[in-house]
Coordinates of C-alpha atoms and ligand atoms in Angstrom, one line a residue:
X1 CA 104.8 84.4 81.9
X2 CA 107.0 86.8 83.5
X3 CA 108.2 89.4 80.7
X4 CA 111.6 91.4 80.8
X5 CA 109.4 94.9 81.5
X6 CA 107.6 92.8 84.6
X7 CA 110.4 91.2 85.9
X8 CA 112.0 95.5 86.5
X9 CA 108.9 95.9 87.9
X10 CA 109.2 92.7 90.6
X11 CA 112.9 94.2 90.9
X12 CA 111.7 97.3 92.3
X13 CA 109.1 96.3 94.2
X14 CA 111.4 93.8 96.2
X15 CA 113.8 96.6 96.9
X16 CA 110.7 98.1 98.7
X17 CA 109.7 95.2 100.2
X18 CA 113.7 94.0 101.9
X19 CA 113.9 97.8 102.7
X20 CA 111.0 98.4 104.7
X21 CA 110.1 98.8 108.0
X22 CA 107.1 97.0 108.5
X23 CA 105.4 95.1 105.2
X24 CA 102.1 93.7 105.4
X25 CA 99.4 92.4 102.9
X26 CA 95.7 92.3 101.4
X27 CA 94.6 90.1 99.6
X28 CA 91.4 89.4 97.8
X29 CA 89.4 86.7 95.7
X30 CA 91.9 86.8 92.9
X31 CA 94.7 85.2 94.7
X32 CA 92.4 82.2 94.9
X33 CA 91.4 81.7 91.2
X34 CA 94.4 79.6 90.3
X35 CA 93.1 76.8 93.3
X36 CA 90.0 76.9 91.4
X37 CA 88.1 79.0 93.4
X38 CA 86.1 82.0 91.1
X39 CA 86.0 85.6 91.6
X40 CA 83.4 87.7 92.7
X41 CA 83.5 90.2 90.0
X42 CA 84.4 90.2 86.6
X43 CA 84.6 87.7 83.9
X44 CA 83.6 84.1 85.5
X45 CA 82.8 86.1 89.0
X46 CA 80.5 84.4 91.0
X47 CA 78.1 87.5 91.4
X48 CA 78.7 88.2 87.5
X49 CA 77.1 84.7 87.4
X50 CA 74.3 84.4 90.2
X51 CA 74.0 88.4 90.7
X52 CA 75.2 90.2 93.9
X53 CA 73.4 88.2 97.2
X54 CA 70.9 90.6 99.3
X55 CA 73.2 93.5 101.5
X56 CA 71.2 92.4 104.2
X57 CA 72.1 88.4 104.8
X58 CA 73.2 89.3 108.4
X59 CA 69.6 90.9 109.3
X60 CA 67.8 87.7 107.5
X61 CA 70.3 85.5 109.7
X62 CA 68.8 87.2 112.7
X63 CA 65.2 86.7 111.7
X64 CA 65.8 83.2 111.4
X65 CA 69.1 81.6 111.9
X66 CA 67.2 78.0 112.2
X67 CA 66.3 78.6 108.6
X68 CA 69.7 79.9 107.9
X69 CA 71.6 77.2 109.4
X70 CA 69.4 74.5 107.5
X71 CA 70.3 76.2 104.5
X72 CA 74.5 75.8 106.0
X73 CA 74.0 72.6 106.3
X74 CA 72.3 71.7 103.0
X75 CA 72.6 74.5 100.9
X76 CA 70.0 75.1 97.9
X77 CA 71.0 78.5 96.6
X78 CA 72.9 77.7 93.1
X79 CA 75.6 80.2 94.4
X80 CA 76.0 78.8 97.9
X81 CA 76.1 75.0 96.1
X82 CA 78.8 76.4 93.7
X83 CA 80.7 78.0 96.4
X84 CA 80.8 75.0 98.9
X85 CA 82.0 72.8 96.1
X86 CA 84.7 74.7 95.0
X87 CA 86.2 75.2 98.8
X88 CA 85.4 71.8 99.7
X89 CA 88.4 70.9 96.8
X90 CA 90.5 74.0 97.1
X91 CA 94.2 73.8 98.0
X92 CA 96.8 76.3 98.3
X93 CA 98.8 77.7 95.1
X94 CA 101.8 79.6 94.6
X95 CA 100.4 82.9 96.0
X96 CA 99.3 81.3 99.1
X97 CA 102.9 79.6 99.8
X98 CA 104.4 83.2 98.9
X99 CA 103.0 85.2 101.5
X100 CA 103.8 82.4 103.4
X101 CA 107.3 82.6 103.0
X102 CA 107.6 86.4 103.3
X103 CA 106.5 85.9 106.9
X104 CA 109.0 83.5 107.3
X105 CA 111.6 86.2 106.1
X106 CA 110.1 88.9 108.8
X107 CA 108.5 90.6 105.6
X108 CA 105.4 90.0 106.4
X109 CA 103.9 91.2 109.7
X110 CA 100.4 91.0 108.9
X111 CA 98.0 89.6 106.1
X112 CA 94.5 90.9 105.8
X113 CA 92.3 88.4 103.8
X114 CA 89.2 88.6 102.3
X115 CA 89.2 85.5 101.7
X116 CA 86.9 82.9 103.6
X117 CA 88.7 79.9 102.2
X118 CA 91.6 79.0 104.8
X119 CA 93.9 78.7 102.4
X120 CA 96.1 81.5 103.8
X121 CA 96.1 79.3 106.8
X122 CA 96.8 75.9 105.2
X123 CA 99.7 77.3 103.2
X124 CA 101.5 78.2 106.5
X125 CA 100.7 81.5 107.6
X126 CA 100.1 83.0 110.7
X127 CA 99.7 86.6 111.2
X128 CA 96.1 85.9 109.6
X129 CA 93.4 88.5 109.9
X130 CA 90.3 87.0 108.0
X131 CA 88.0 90.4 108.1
X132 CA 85.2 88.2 106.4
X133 CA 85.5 85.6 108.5
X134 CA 86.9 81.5 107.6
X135 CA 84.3 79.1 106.0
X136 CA 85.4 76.6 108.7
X137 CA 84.9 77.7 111.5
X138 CA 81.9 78.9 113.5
X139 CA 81.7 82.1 115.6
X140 CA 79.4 83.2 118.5
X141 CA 77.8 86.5 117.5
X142 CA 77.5 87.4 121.7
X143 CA 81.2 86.8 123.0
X144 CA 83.0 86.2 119.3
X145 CA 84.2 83.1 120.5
X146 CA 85.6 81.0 117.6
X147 CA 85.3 76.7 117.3
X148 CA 86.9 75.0 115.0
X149 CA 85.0 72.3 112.9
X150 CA 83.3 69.6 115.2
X151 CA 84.2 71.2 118.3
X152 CA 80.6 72.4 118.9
X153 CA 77.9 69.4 118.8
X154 CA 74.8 70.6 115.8
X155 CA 71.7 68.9 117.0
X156 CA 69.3 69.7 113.2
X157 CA 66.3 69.2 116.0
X158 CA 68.0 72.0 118.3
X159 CA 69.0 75.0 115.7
X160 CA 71.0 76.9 116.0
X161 CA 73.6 76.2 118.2
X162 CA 74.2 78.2 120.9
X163 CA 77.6 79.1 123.1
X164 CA 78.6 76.7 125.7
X165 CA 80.0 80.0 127.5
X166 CA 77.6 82.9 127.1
X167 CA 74.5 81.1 125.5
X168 CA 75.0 83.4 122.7
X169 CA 73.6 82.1 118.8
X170 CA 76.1 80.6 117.1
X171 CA 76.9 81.4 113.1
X172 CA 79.5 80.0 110.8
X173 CA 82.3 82.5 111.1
X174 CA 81.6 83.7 107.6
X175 CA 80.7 87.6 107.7
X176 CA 77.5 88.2 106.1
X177 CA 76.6 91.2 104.1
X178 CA 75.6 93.6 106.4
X179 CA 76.9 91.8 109.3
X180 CA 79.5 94.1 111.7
X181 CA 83.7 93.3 111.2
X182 CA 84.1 91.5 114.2
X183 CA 85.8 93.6 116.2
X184 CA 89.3 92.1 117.4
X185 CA 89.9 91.2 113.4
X186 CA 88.7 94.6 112.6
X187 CA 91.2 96.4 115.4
X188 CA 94.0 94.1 114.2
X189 CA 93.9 95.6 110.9
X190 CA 93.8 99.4 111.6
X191 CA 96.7 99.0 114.3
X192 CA 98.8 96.5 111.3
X193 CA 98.1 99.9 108.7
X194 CA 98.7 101.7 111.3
X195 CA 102.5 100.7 111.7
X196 CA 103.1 99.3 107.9
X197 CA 105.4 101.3 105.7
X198 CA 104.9 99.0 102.8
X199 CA 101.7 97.1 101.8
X200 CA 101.4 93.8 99.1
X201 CA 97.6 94.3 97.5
X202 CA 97.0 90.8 95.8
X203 CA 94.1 89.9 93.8
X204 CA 91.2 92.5 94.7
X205 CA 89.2 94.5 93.2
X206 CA 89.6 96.9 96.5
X207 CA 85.8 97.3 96.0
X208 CA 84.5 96.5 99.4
X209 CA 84.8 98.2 102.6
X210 CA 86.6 98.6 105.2
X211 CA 89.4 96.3 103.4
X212 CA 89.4 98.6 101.0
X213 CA 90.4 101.7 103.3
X214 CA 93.6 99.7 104.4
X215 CA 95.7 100.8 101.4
X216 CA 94.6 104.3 101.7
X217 CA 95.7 104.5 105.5
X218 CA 99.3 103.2 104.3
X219 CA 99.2 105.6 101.5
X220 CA 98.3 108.7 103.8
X221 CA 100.8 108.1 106.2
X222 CA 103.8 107.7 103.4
X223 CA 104.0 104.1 102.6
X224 CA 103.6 102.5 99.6
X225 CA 101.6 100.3 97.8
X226 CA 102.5 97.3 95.7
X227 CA 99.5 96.0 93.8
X228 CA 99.5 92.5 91.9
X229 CA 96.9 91.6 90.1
X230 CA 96.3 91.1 86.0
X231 CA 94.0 94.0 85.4
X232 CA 93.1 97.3 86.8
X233 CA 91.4 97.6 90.1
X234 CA 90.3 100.5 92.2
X235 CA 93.9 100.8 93.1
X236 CA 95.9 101.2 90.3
X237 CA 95.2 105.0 89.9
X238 CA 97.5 105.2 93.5
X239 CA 99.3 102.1 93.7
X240 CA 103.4 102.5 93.7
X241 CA 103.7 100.0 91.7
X242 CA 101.1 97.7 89.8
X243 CA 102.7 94.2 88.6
X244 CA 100.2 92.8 86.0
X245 CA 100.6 89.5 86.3
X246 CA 98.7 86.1 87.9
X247 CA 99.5 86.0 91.7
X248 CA 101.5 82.7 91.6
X249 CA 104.0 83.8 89.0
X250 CA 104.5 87.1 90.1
X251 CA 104.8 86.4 94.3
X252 CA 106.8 83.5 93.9
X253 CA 109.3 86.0 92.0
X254 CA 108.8 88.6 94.3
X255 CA 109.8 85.9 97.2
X256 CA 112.9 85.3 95.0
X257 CA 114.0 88.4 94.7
X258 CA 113.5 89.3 98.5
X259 CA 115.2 86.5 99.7
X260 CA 118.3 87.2 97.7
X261 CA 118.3 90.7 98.7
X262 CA 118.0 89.8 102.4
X263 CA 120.9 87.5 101.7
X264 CA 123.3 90.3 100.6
X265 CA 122.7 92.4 103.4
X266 CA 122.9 89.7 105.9
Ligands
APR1 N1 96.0 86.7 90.3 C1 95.8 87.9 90.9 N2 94.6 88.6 90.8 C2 93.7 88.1 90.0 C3 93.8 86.8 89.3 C4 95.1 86.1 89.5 N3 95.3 85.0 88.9 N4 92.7 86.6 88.6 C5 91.8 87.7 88.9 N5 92.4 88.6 89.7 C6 91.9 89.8 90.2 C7 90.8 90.5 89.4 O1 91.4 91.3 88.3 C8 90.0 91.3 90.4 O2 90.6 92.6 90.5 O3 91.3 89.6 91.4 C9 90.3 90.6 91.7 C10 89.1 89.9 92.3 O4 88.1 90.8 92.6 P1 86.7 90.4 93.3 O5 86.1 89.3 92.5 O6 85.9 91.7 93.4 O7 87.1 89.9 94.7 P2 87.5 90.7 96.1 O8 88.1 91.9 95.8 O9 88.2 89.7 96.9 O10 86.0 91.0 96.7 C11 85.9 91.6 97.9 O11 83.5 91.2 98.0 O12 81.7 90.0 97.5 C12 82.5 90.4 98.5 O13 82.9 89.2 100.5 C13 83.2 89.2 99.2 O14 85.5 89.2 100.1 C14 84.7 89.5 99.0 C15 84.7 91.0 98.7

């Protein structure tokens, strides 16, 4: 899968990445395709499929988050059916396990995720910002206090839920369209851009904002940009390097060639 031109291009990028002073990541949708997850965009994209969901979920929650949370709990929109059946089976693949690794090495001090899948977090790693949120856990929009599944009793007669500290509604941790970044994940990833010389772009279409604006601050301030992904995306005009390849392939050679460069210098 990995071709003699690619492989020069893995090469260089792992020079960057050994060299660097602080790497960190984004990653998108893609990176999840090969645990069976779809895409947004593009062919097979969930969107391309159902059509983009209203830009104003977050308001509609607020109207009526009893309706909203009945619909959680048994979903009837064909895209939220398809979506909760795919996580529900989802596991970690190569990409996930990669990044993993890389922050094992010290080469990777932050990951950004689109992704609301947990996957990131089953495969092992820990400097985790989800900036849309994780599909398993639930988040109080007053204080942004996080529970894990089954921490918080849901009472169907007594919806929604509300915060056993500040009495604030209580939401799936999921950030809706139109729904504010909370703000500790969203000040996490400027101050991570901030200090990152050297930034991994896996599997996004870099279409959405403010994810999207991460690649740009490491850009303007002289780092550079290593995007992986199969086809073009809104990044490949600036990106240092592009390797067109799947995620898995590609990351677990990147990880490769990292680790034995980290060797030598050792
Ligand atoms: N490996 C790496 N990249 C891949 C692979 C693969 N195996 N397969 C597809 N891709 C790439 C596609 O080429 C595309 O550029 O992954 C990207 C997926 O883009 P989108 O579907 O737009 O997903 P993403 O960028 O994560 O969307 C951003 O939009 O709808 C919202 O909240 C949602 O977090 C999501 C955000």
């Amino acid at each position: 899968m990995i071709d003699a031109g690619l492989a020069a291009e893995v090469s260089r990028a792992a020079d960057l990445v050994a060299g660097a002073r602080s790497v960190i990541a984004l990653t998108g949708a893609g990176l999840s395709v090969e645990s069976g997850i779809p895409p947004f965009r593009g062919p097979g994209g969930l969107w391309t499929k159902y059509g983009e969901p209203p830009l104003d979920g977050y308001q509609r929650f607020l109207r009526d988050p009893r309706g909203a949370w009945l619909e959680r709990l048994a979903p009837r929109e064909s895209w939220a059916v398809a979506l909760h059946e795919t996580l529900a089976k989802a596991r970690p693949n190569a990409g996930h396990f990669a990044f993993a690794e890389l922050e094992k090495l010290g080469r990777c001090d932050a990951l950004i995720t689109q992704n609301i899948d947990d996957l990131h977090r089953q495969a092992g790693s820990r400097n985790l910002l989800e900036i849309h949120g994780n599909h398993r856990l639930l988040r109080c929009i007053g204080c942004m206090r996080r529970f894990a599944e089954g921490e918080l009793a849901i009472d169907e007669q007594d919806l929604p839920p509300r915060c056993p500290g500040c009495r604030g509604i209580v939401k799936g941790d999921t950030v809706h369209f139109g729904e504010p970044i909370p703000p500790d994940v969203l000040r996490g990833c400027y101050e991570a851009a901030e200090r990152a010389d050297c930034m991994i772009v896996a599997g996004t279409s870099a279409t959405v904002f403010p994810a999207a604006e991460f690649p740009f601050e490491v850009l303007r301030r002289g780092g550079s940009l290593i995007e992986v992904n199969p086809y073009e995306s809104e990044l490949s005009g600036v990106a240092t390097l592009s390797l067109r390849g799947p995620g898995g392939a590609v990351l677990t050679r990147l990880v490769a060639e990292v680790t034995a460069r980290l060797e030598r210098s050792a």
